[in-house]
C-alpha cells in the first residue's frame, strides 16, 4: 500500500515538474523578444550617417544593434524576422511634446480630464493619472508618433507642475520618466500684471540660491534641514537637472527668461514664442531651444503679433534648435508630420524638419530615442512614402523593438458600420 502511494506521489511530482518546465520555457520565450532585420530601406538616421539608401537596420532586445549602408551590409544577417522595405523610408519614431495625451479622453466631458487642478503647484505630477489604454493613443500612432512629452495645465500657482515622458505602446509600463521638466506660463494677464510672475520667478531662484549657499556654509551638516518637496524641484532646476519649459510670446518676456538663464544657469526652453523671430540671434547665442507650431500664422493676442508661417525657418536659419508641437492638445497630435510638411513648404530644410520631430526633442528631454543609431531604443517607423505628404501612411511601427498596431477606434467603427448586415447599422456586431 505504501509503495503504491509513493508511486502516485512520484507520478504527481513528475507531472508538476513537467508543467513547471513547460511554463518556464514559455516564460523564457516570451521574455526573449524576436530580433528583426529591416533591409533595403531608405533610412533617415537623423544622426551622423545621414540618409542611407538600400540600408539595413537590425533590432534586438528592444534596441537598435546595427545600422548598415548598402556597402556595409553583411552577406549573412542573423535575425528571427527579415522585412524587405523595398526602398521605402524608415525614420525614427516621431516624438510629440506639450500635449495632454492620456490625461484627456473627451475634452467636453469634465470627468475625463486630468490635466489640470486648481491646487496644482510645482510638485504636480500628472503622470499618476496617465491612461495608457486611452483610445487616443492608437489614433496618435497613425501619425508615426512613438513617444511624447505630456504636459499638465497646472492651477493658480506660479508653476504649472511637471511634464513626463511616455511611449505609445499602450502598455501599463509605458511611462519612460516622471517629472522630467517644470512648466511655467508667462505673458499677459486678464487681471494684474505680467511683471508679477517674472518677478516671482526671479525671487524664487534668488531665495533658493541663497538657501543653498547658506547650507554649504554651515559647519555642522547635521543642523541642515531636509528641503521641502517644492524646494527640491527648484534646486533641481538650479542644478540643471531639469529644464524649465516657459510659455512666453512677447519678446520682452523672452529676453527676461534669457536673463534668468544667464543669472542662475537654468536650462530654459521657450514654448510658443511668437516674437522669437525678433531676437533669434540672442536665443541662438543663449543656446535656448524653442517649441512651437508651424501653423501659427495669425496673431491670437497682442503678445503674438509676429506669428508667421516662416517663423520656424527663420529661427532654424539663425541656429536655434526648434521643436514642432501642433496646437490642439492631444487629439491633433497625430498631425505632427503635417506641421513639419508645412514648415518645409515655408523654408525649413528637410533635415531640420526631421530633427524637430526626433533628435531635438530627445536631446532636450534626455531620451534614448530620436535617432536610428546603435544603442538607441528601437522606436522606428516604416512609411508608405514621404512622411510629410498627407497621403502617406504608416506601414509598420516598432516601439522598444515590438511591432505595434496603428488600428484605432475610428477604424473599428468604420469597419463595423460598413459591414453588410440585415440589422440596422447601429446594431451591427
GROMACS .gro file of C-alpha atoms in nm:
model
  429
    1UNK     CA    1   0.000   0.000   0.000
    2UNK     CA    2   0.279   0.240   0.095
    3UNK     CA    3   0.464   0.155  -0.226
    4UNK     CA    4   0.153   0.233  -0.434
    5UNK     CA    5   0.111   0.568  -0.256
    6UNK     CA    6   0.477   0.652  -0.319
    7UNK     CA    7   0.437   0.573  -0.692
    8UNK     CA    8   0.133   0.800  -0.709
    9UNK     CA    9   0.327   1.074  -0.534
   10UNK     CA   10   0.617   1.034  -0.779
   11UNK     CA   11   0.380   1.050  -1.076
   12UNK     CA   12   0.219   1.367  -0.936
   13UNK     CA   13   0.560   1.523  -0.869
   14UNK     CA   14   0.685   1.440  -1.219
   15UNK     CA   15   0.369   1.590  -1.370
   16UNK     CA   16   0.412   1.911  -1.172
   17UNK     CA   17   0.780   1.927  -1.267
   18UNK     CA   18   0.696   1.871  -1.634
   19UNK     CA   19   0.437   2.151  -1.635
   20UNK     CA   20   0.680   2.377  -1.450
   21UNK     CA   21   0.947   2.318  -1.715
   22UNK     CA   22   0.696   2.393  -1.992
   23UNK     CA   23   0.578   2.708  -1.813
   24UNK     CA   24   0.939   2.819  -1.763
   25UNK     CA   25   1.013   2.760  -2.130
   26UNK     CA   26   0.709   2.962  -2.231
   27UNK     CA   27   0.806   3.245  -1.998
   28UNK     CA   28   1.161   3.240  -2.131
   29UNK     CA   29   1.032   3.251  -2.487
   30UNK     CA   30   0.811   3.547  -2.403
   31UNK     CA   31   1.098   3.728  -2.233
   32UNK     CA   32   1.323   3.687  -2.535
   33UNK     CA   33   1.177   3.924  -2.794
   34UNK     CA   34   1.246   3.827  -3.151
   35UNK     CA   35   1.514   4.012  -3.344
   36UNK     CA   36   1.419   4.193  -3.664
   37UNK     CA   37   1.618   4.296  -3.971
   38UNK     CA   38   1.471   4.569  -4.192
   39UNK     CA   39   1.652   4.552  -4.524
   40UNK     CA   40   1.662   4.755  -4.845
   41UNK     CA   41   1.532   5.067  -4.671
   42UNK     CA   42   1.589   5.437  -4.729
   43UNK     CA   43   1.695   5.519  -4.374
   44UNK     CA   44   1.671   5.871  -4.236
   45UNK     CA   45   1.902   5.818  -3.939
   46UNK     CA   46   1.886   6.181  -3.811
   47UNK     CA   47   2.238   6.100  -3.695
   48UNK     CA   48   2.593   6.120  -3.829
   49UNK     CA   49   2.522   5.865  -4.104
   50UNK     CA   50   2.264   6.092  -4.264
   51UNK     CA   51   2.034   5.932  -4.522
   52UNK     CA   52   2.123   5.578  -4.629
   53UNK     CA   53   1.987   5.413  -4.944
   54UNK     CA   54   1.923   5.037  -4.957
   55UNK     CA   55   2.034   5.015  -4.596
   56UNK     CA   56   1.974   4.756  -4.325
   57UNK     CA   57   1.871   4.815  -3.965
   58UNK     CA   58   1.889   4.539  -3.703
   59UNK     CA   59   1.665   4.541  -3.395
   60UNK     CA   60   1.723   4.312  -3.098
   61UNK     CA   61   1.618   4.316  -2.731
   62UNK     CA   62   1.439   4.648  -2.779
   63UNK     CA   63   1.747   4.829  -2.910
   64UNK     CA   64   1.898   4.913  -3.248
   65UNK     CA   65   2.201   4.688  -3.275
   66UNK     CA   66   2.309   4.755  -3.633
   67UNK     CA   67   2.277   5.027  -3.898
   68UNK     CA   68   2.445   4.932  -4.225
   69UNK     CA   69   2.477   5.117  -4.554
   70UNK     CA   70   2.436   4.912  -4.870
   71UNK     CA   71   2.811   4.857  -4.893
   72UNK     CA   72   2.849   4.765  -4.526
   73UNK     CA   73   2.555   4.523  -4.501
   74UNK     CA   74   2.679   4.175  -4.401
   75UNK     CA   75   2.624   3.897  -4.652
   76UNK     CA   76   2.458   3.688  -4.382
   77UNK     CA   77   2.212   3.855  -4.149
   78UNK     CA   78   2.112   3.671  -3.834
   79UNK     CA   79   1.761   3.771  -3.728
   80UNK     CA   80   1.440   3.594  -3.635
   81UNK     CA   81   1.248   3.805  -3.886
   82UNK     CA   82   1.355   3.987  -4.201
   83UNK     CA   83   1.142   4.260  -4.358
   84UNK     CA   84   1.221   4.386  -4.707
   85UNK     CA   85   1.139   4.757  -4.714
   86UNK     CA   86   1.159   4.768  -5.094
   87UNK     CA   87   1.315   5.113  -5.082
   88UNK     CA   88   1.054   5.264  -4.850
   89UNK     CA   89   1.150   5.528  -4.594
   90UNK     CA   90   1.245   5.424  -4.241
   91UNK     CA   91   1.264   5.700  -3.978
   92UNK     CA   92   1.299   5.728  -3.604
   93UNK     CA   93   0.961   5.737  -3.435
   94UNK     CA   94   0.839   6.093  -3.403
   95UNK     CA   95   0.822   6.244  -3.053
   96UNK     CA   96   0.536   6.470  -2.951
   97UNK     CA   97   0.559   6.747  -2.692
   98UNK     CA   98   0.337   6.976  -2.483
   99UNK     CA   99   0.013   6.779  -2.507
  100UNK     CA  100  -0.232   6.610  -2.270
  101UNK     CA  101  -0.230   6.263  -2.430
  102UNK     CA  102  -0.354   6.004  -2.182
  103UNK     CA  103  -0.480   6.274  -1.946
  104UNK     CA  104  -0.780   6.391  -2.151
  105UNK     CA  105  -1.012   6.146  -2.324
  106UNK     CA  106  -1.303   6.372  -2.421
  107UNK     CA  107  -1.242   6.742  -2.382
  108UNK     CA  108  -1.611   6.820  -2.333
  109UNK     CA  109  -1.652   6.565  -2.052
  110UNK     CA  110  -1.504   6.701  -1.731
  111UNK     CA  111  -1.467   6.360  -1.565
  112UNK     CA  112  -1.226   6.251  -1.838
  113UNK     CA  113  -0.995   6.548  -1.787
  114UNK     CA  114  -0.699   6.502  -1.552
  115UNK     CA  115  -0.453   6.757  -1.690
  116UNK     CA  116  -0.542   7.046  -1.459
  117UNK     CA  117  -0.616   7.113  -1.094
  118UNK     CA  118  -0.655   7.447  -0.918
  119UNK     CA  119  -0.432   7.326  -0.633
  120UNK     CA  120  -0.153   7.218  -0.868
  121UNK     CA  121   0.190   7.362  -0.795
  122UNK     CA  122   0.550   7.288  -0.893
  123UNK     CA  123   0.522   6.936  -0.746
  124UNK     CA  124   0.213   6.842  -0.951
  125UNK     CA  125   0.281   6.500  -1.109
  126UNK     CA  126   0.002   6.430  -1.357
  127UNK     CA  127   0.165   6.102  -1.462
  128UNK     CA  128  -0.027   5.939  -1.177
  129UNK     CA  129  -0.342   5.987  -1.386
  130UNK     CA  130  -0.195   5.877  -1.720
  131UNK     CA  131  -0.410   5.620  -1.901
  132UNK     CA  132  -0.206   5.406  -2.144
  133UNK     CA  133  -0.530   5.249  -2.269
  134UNK     CA  134  -0.670   5.579  -2.391
  135UNK     CA  135  -0.837   5.540  -2.731
  136UNK     CA  136  -0.648   5.850  -2.845
  137UNK     CA  137  -0.312   5.667  -2.828
  138UNK     CA  138  -0.363   5.424  -3.122
  139UNK     CA  139  -0.508   5.718  -3.318
  140UNK     CA  140  -0.190   5.914  -3.244
  141UNK     CA  141   0.031   5.626  -3.358
  142UNK     CA  142  -0.115   5.673  -3.707
  143UNK     CA  143   0.098   5.986  -3.729
  144UNK     CA  144   0.420   5.791  -3.680
  145UNK     CA  145   0.449   5.906  -3.319
  146UNK     CA  146   0.607   5.652  -3.085
  147UNK     CA  147   0.654   5.864  -2.771
  148UNK     CA  148   0.557   6.201  -2.631
  149UNK     CA  149   0.614   6.454  -2.356
  150UNK     CA  150   0.286   6.501  -2.169
  151UNK     CA  151   0.229   6.839  -2.003
  152UNK     CA  152  -0.029   6.936  -1.738
  153UNK     CA  153  -0.206   7.272  -1.744
  154UNK     CA  154  -0.144   7.346  -1.378
  155UNK     CA  155  -0.353   7.565  -1.149
  156UNK     CA  156  -0.334   7.903  -0.981
  157UNK     CA  157   0.028   7.882  -0.863
  158UNK     CA  158   0.335   8.024  -1.039
  159UNK     CA  159   0.445   7.685  -1.166
  160UNK     CA  160   0.201   7.458  -1.350
  161UNK     CA  161   0.362   7.129  -1.250
  162UNK     CA  162   0.595   6.886  -1.423
  163UNK     CA  163   0.589   6.702  -1.752
  164UNK     CA  164   0.652   6.332  -1.805
  165UNK     CA  165   0.769   6.115  -2.096
  166UNK     CA  166   0.577   5.811  -2.222
  167UNK     CA  167   0.598   5.569  -2.512
  168UNK     CA  168   0.282   5.491  -2.707
  169UNK     CA  169   0.297   5.113  -2.676
  170UNK     CA  170  -0.027   5.115  -2.479
  171UNK     CA  171   0.133   4.903  -2.207
  172UNK     CA  172   0.088   4.977  -1.838
  173UNK     CA  173   0.464   5.027  -1.803
  174UNK     CA  174   0.479   5.284  -2.083
  175UNK     CA  175   0.589   5.578  -1.867
  176UNK     CA  176   0.954   5.641  -1.954
  177UNK     CA  177   1.030   5.910  -1.696
  178UNK     CA  178   0.823   6.106  -1.447
  179UNK     CA  179   0.875   6.470  -1.350
  180UNK     CA  180   1.131   6.543  -1.621
  181UNK     CA  181   1.068   6.916  -1.674
  182UNK     CA  182   0.896   7.207  -1.497
  183UNK     CA  183   0.625   7.424  -1.654
  184UNK     CA  184   0.558   7.794  -1.614
  185UNK     CA  185   0.309   8.010  -1.805
  186UNK     CA  186   0.411   8.374  -1.856
  187UNK     CA  187   0.273   8.669  -2.051
  188UNK     CA  188  -0.040   8.879  -2.049
  189UNK     CA  189  -0.284   8.851  -1.758
  190UNK     CA  190  -0.656   8.926  -1.770
  191UNK     CA  191  -0.617   9.056  -1.414
  192UNK     CA  192  -0.294   9.205  -1.289
  193UNK     CA  193   0.047   9.250  -1.449
  194UNK     CA  194   0.277   9.010  -1.632
  195UNK     CA  195   0.558   9.159  -1.423
  196UNK     CA  196   0.436   8.980  -1.111
  197UNK     CA  197   0.516   8.630  -1.242
  198UNK     CA  198   0.851   8.737  -1.384
  199UNK     CA  199   0.942   8.892  -1.050
  200UNK     CA  200   0.818   8.588  -0.859
  201UNK     CA  201   1.029   8.364  -1.082
  202UNK     CA  202   1.341   8.572  -1.015
  203UNK     CA  203   1.268   8.580  -0.641
  204UNK     CA  204   1.214   8.204  -0.629
  205UNK     CA  205   1.554   8.132  -0.780
  206UNK     CA  206   1.726   8.403  -0.574
  207UNK     CA  207   1.589   8.265  -0.246
  208UNK     CA  208   1.674   7.907  -0.342
  209UNK     CA  209   2.029   8.002  -0.436
  210UNK     CA  210   2.079   8.185  -0.104
  211UNK     CA  211   1.943   7.885   0.087
  212UNK     CA  212   2.185   7.651  -0.090
  213UNK     CA  213   2.479   7.882  -0.019
  214UNK     CA  214   2.378   7.904   0.346
  215UNK     CA  215   2.353   7.528   0.364
  216UNK     CA  216   2.704   7.487   0.221
  217UNK     CA  217   2.848   7.736   0.469
  218UNK     CA  218   2.718   7.551   0.775
  219UNK     CA  219   2.993   7.361   0.951
  220UNK     CA  220   2.759   7.117   1.123
  221UNK     CA  221   2.581   6.938   0.841
  222UNK     CA  222   2.351   6.765   1.090
  223UNK     CA  223   2.181   7.101   1.150
  224UNK     CA  224   2.082   7.130   0.783
  225UNK     CA  225   1.711   7.067   0.733
  226UNK     CA  226   1.583   6.848   0.452
  227UNK     CA  227   1.442   7.080   0.183
  228UNK     CA  228   1.068   7.066   0.120
  229UNK     CA  229   0.935   6.900  -0.194
  230UNK     CA  230   0.888   7.225  -0.383
  231UNK     CA  231   1.235   7.340  -0.277
  232UNK     CA  232   1.385   7.017  -0.409
  233UNK     CA  233   1.233   7.082  -0.752
  234UNK     CA  234   1.364   7.439  -0.762
  235UNK     CA  235   1.709   7.312  -0.659
  236UNK     CA  236   1.696   7.061  -0.944
  237UNK     CA  237   1.628   7.349  -1.185
  238UNK     CA  238   1.925   7.544  -1.049
  239UNK     CA  239   2.146   7.236  -1.081
  240UNK     CA  240   2.046   7.192  -1.446
  241UNK     CA  241   1.891   6.854  -1.373
  242UNK     CA  242   1.556   6.957  -1.525
  243UNK     CA  243   1.469   7.210  -1.794
  244UNK     CA  244   1.226   7.495  -1.733
  245UNK     CA  245   0.960   7.499  -2.003
  246UNK     CA  246   0.836   7.858  -2.023
  247UNK     CA  247   0.532   7.963  -2.223
  248UNK     CA  248   0.603   8.316  -2.346
  249UNK     CA  249   0.530   8.504  -2.669
  250UNK     CA  250   0.634   8.867  -2.631
  251UNK     CA  251   0.998   8.949  -2.697
  252UNK     CA  252   1.038   9.133  -2.364
  253UNK     CA  253   0.923   8.823  -2.173
  254UNK     CA  254   1.163   8.606  -2.372
  255UNK     CA  255   1.452   8.842  -2.302
  256UNK     CA  256   1.368   8.830  -1.930
  257UNK     CA  257   1.389   8.449  -1.947
  258UNK     CA  258   1.725   8.466  -2.124
  259UNK     CA  259   1.846   8.694  -1.845
  260UNK     CA  260   1.728   8.440  -1.586
  261UNK     CA  261   1.920   8.168  -1.766
  262UNK     CA  262   2.233   8.384  -1.763
  263UNK     CA  263   2.187   8.478  -1.396
  264UNK     CA  264   2.104   8.137  -1.249
  265UNK     CA  265   2.219   7.882  -1.509
  266UNK     CA  266   1.870   7.739  -1.552
  267UNK     CA  267   1.811   7.534  -1.869
  268UNK     CA  268   1.532   7.739  -2.027
  269UNK     CA  269   1.319   7.605  -2.313
  270UNK     CA  270   1.082   7.852  -2.480
  271UNK     CA  271   0.730   7.739  -2.570
  272UNK     CA  272   0.505   7.917  -2.824
  273UNK     CA  273   0.743   8.216  -2.862
  274UNK     CA  274   0.570   8.407  -3.143
  275UNK     CA  275   0.807   8.703  -3.104
  276UNK     CA  276   1.117   8.482  -3.102
  277UNK     CA  277   1.199   8.584  -3.462
  278UNK     CA  278   1.267   8.940  -3.341
  279UNK     CA  279   1.551   8.817  -3.119
  280UNK     CA  280   1.652   8.496  -3.298
  281UNK     CA  281   2.025   8.567  -3.268
  282UNK     CA  282   2.002   8.625  -2.893
  283UNK     CA  283   1.812   8.298  -2.848
  284UNK     CA  284   2.062   8.107  -3.062
  285UNK     CA  285   2.359   8.255  -2.873
  286UNK     CA  286   2.200   8.156  -2.541
  287UNK     CA  287   2.153   7.801  -2.678
  288UNK     CA  288   1.785   7.800  -2.584
  289UNK     CA  289   1.558   7.560  -2.777
  290UNK     CA  290   1.213   7.672  -2.892
  291UNK     CA  291   0.897   7.459  -2.905
  292UNK     CA  292   0.632   7.600  -3.141
  293UNK     CA  293   0.371   7.525  -3.403
  294UNK     CA  294   0.432   7.582  -3.771
  295UNK     CA  295   0.076   7.687  -3.850
  296UNK     CA  296   0.061   7.990  -3.619
  297UNK     CA  297   0.024   8.250  -3.894
  298UNK     CA  298  -0.226   8.486  -3.728
  299UNK     CA  299  -0.196   8.679  -3.400
  300UNK     CA  300  -0.401   8.529  -3.118
  301UNK     CA  301  -0.320   8.817  -2.882
  302UNK     CA  302  -0.119   9.139  -2.861
  303UNK     CA  303   0.173   8.922  -2.749
  304UNK     CA  304   0.180   8.728  -3.076
  305UNK     CA  305   0.169   8.999  -3.342
  306UNK     CA  306   0.467   8.844  -3.522
  307UNK     CA  307   0.316   8.499  -3.578
  308UNK     CA  308   0.406   8.373  -3.926
  309UNK     CA  309   0.436   8.053  -4.127
  310UNK     CA  310   0.804   8.136  -4.185
  311UNK     CA  311   0.899   8.173  -3.817
  312UNK     CA  312   1.038   7.822  -3.777
  313UNK     CA  313   1.258   7.853  -4.085
  314UNK     CA  314   1.384   8.191  -3.964
  315UNK     CA  315   1.475   8.053  -3.622
  316UNK     CA  316   1.644   7.743  -3.765
  317UNK     CA  317   1.847   7.960  -4.005
  318UNK     CA  318   1.967   8.164  -3.707
  319UNK     CA  319   2.090   7.844  -3.539
  320UNK     CA  320   1.806   7.784  -3.293
  321UNK     CA  321   1.712   7.423  -3.219
  322UNK     CA  322   1.342   7.409  -3.297
  323UNK     CA  323   1.087   7.150  -3.186
  324UNK     CA  324   0.748   7.119  -3.353
  325UNK     CA  325   0.432   7.089  -3.144
  326UNK     CA  326   0.091   7.118  -3.309
  327UNK     CA  327  -0.188   7.315  -3.145
  328UNK     CA  328  -0.497   7.136  -3.018
  329UNK     CA  329  -0.393   6.931  -2.716
  330UNK     CA  330  -0.382   6.555  -2.759
  331UNK     CA  331  -0.641   6.495  -3.030
  332UNK     CA  332  -0.443   6.676  -3.303
  333UNK     CA  333  -0.108   6.524  -3.210
  334UNK     CA  334  -0.118   6.274  -3.496
  335UNK     CA  335  -0.097   6.571  -3.734
  336UNK     CA  336   0.258   6.647  -3.621
  337UNK     CA  337   0.406   6.538  -3.955
  338UNK     CA  338   0.170   6.772  -4.139
  339UNK     CA  339   0.309   7.058  -3.932
  340UNK     CA  340   0.654   6.953  -4.046
  341UNK     CA  341   0.543   6.947  -4.409
  342UNK     CA  342   0.402   7.300  -4.376
  343UNK     CA  343   0.727   7.418  -4.220
  344UNK     CA  344   0.926   7.264  -4.508
  345UNK     CA  345   0.695   7.434  -4.758
  346UNK     CA  346   0.777   7.764  -4.586
  347UNK     CA  347   1.154   7.735  -4.591
  348UNK     CA  348   1.260   7.488  -4.321
  349UNK     CA  349   1.522   7.243  -4.457
  350UNK     CA  350   1.402   6.881  -4.452
  351UNK     CA  351   1.690   6.772  -4.230
  352UNK     CA  352   1.590   7.033  -3.971
  353UNK     CA  353   1.227   6.926  -4.001
  354UNK     CA  354   1.311   6.564  -3.920
  355UNK     CA  355   1.531   6.674  -3.628
  356UNK     CA  356   1.249   6.894  -3.493
  357UNK     CA  357   1.033   6.581  -3.455
  358UNK     CA  358   1.302   6.347  -3.325
  359UNK     CA  359   1.660   6.426  -3.222
  360UNK     CA  360   1.598   6.778  -3.092
  361UNK     CA  361   1.323   6.652  -2.861
  362UNK     CA  362   1.536   6.363  -2.740
  363UNK     CA  363   1.824   6.599  -2.660
  364UNK     CA  364   1.611   6.844  -2.458
  365UNK     CA  365   1.436   6.572  -2.256
  366UNK     CA  366   1.728   6.328  -2.236
  367UNK     CA  367   1.552   6.042  -2.416
  368UNK     CA  368   1.735   5.743  -2.563
  369UNK     CA  369   1.542   5.782  -2.888
  370UNK     CA  370   1.504   6.018  -3.183
  371UNK     CA  371   1.785   5.871  -3.393
  372UNK     CA  372   1.846   5.548  -3.581
  373UNK     CA  373   2.181   5.463  -3.431
  374UNK     CA  374   2.332   5.169  -3.246
  375UNK     CA  375   2.225   5.164  -2.882
  376UNK     CA  376   1.914   5.376  -2.926
  377UNK     CA  377   1.570   5.245  -2.838
  378UNK     CA  378   1.417   5.060  -3.132
  379UNK     CA  379   1.140   5.315  -3.192
  380UNK     CA  380   1.121   5.323  -3.571
  381UNK     CA  381   0.857   5.372  -3.839
  382UNK     CA  382   0.837   5.233  -4.192
  383UNK     CA  383   0.637   5.463  -4.421
  384UNK     CA  384   0.449   5.402  -4.745
  385UNK     CA  385   0.608   5.716  -4.895
  386UNK     CA  386   0.732   6.062  -4.787
  387UNK     CA  387   0.622   6.111  -4.422
  388UNK     CA  388   0.549   6.479  -4.484
  389UNK     CA  389   0.297   6.408  -4.760
  390UNK     CA  390  -0.066   6.396  -4.649
  391UNK     CA  391  -0.147   6.076  -4.841
  392UNK     CA  392   0.139   5.878  -4.683
  393UNK     CA  393   0.058   5.613  -4.423
  394UNK     CA  394   0.247   5.419  -4.158
  395UNK     CA  395   0.312   5.071  -4.296
  396UNK     CA  396   0.483   4.933  -3.985
  397UNK     CA  397   0.585   5.067  -3.647
  398UNK     CA  398   0.809   4.936  -3.370
  399UNK     CA  399   0.824   5.064  -3.013
  400UNK     CA  400   1.105   4.923  -2.800
  401UNK     CA  401   1.156   4.667  -3.074
  402UNK     CA  402   0.800   4.536  -3.060
  403UNK     CA  403   0.578   4.583  -3.363
  404UNK     CA  404   0.258   4.769  -3.272
  405UNK     CA  405  -0.070   4.824  -3.449
  406UNK     CA  406  -0.200   5.155  -3.578
  407UNK     CA  407  -0.560   5.039  -3.585
  408UNK     CA  408  -0.769   5.288  -3.390
  409UNK     CA  409  -1.120   5.306  -3.250
  410UNK     CA  410  -1.217   5.509  -3.556
  411UNK     CA  411  -1.104   5.225  -3.783
  412UNK     CA  412  -1.306   4.974  -3.581
  413UNK     CA  413  -1.618   5.192  -3.603
  414UNK     CA  414  -1.572   5.236  -3.978
  415UNK     CA  415  -1.541   4.860  -4.029
  416UNK     CA  416  -1.838   4.794  -3.805
  417UNK     CA  417  -2.079   5.031  -3.975
  418UNK     CA  418  -1.971   4.948  -4.331
  419UNK     CA  419  -2.034   4.578  -4.274
  420UNK     CA  420  -2.327   4.441  -4.474
  421UNK     CA  421  -2.600   4.313  -4.242
  422UNK     CA  422  -2.976   4.270  -4.221
  423UNK     CA  423  -2.970   4.451  -3.889
  424UNK     CA  424  -2.974   4.831  -3.856
  425UNK     CA  425  -2.619   4.968  -3.882
  426UNK     CA  426  -2.614   5.088  -3.523
  427UNK     CA  427  -2.666   4.729  -3.408
  428UNK     CA  428  -2.412   4.560  -3.635
  429UNK     CA  429  -2.181   4.340  -3.432
   0.00000   0.00000   0.00000
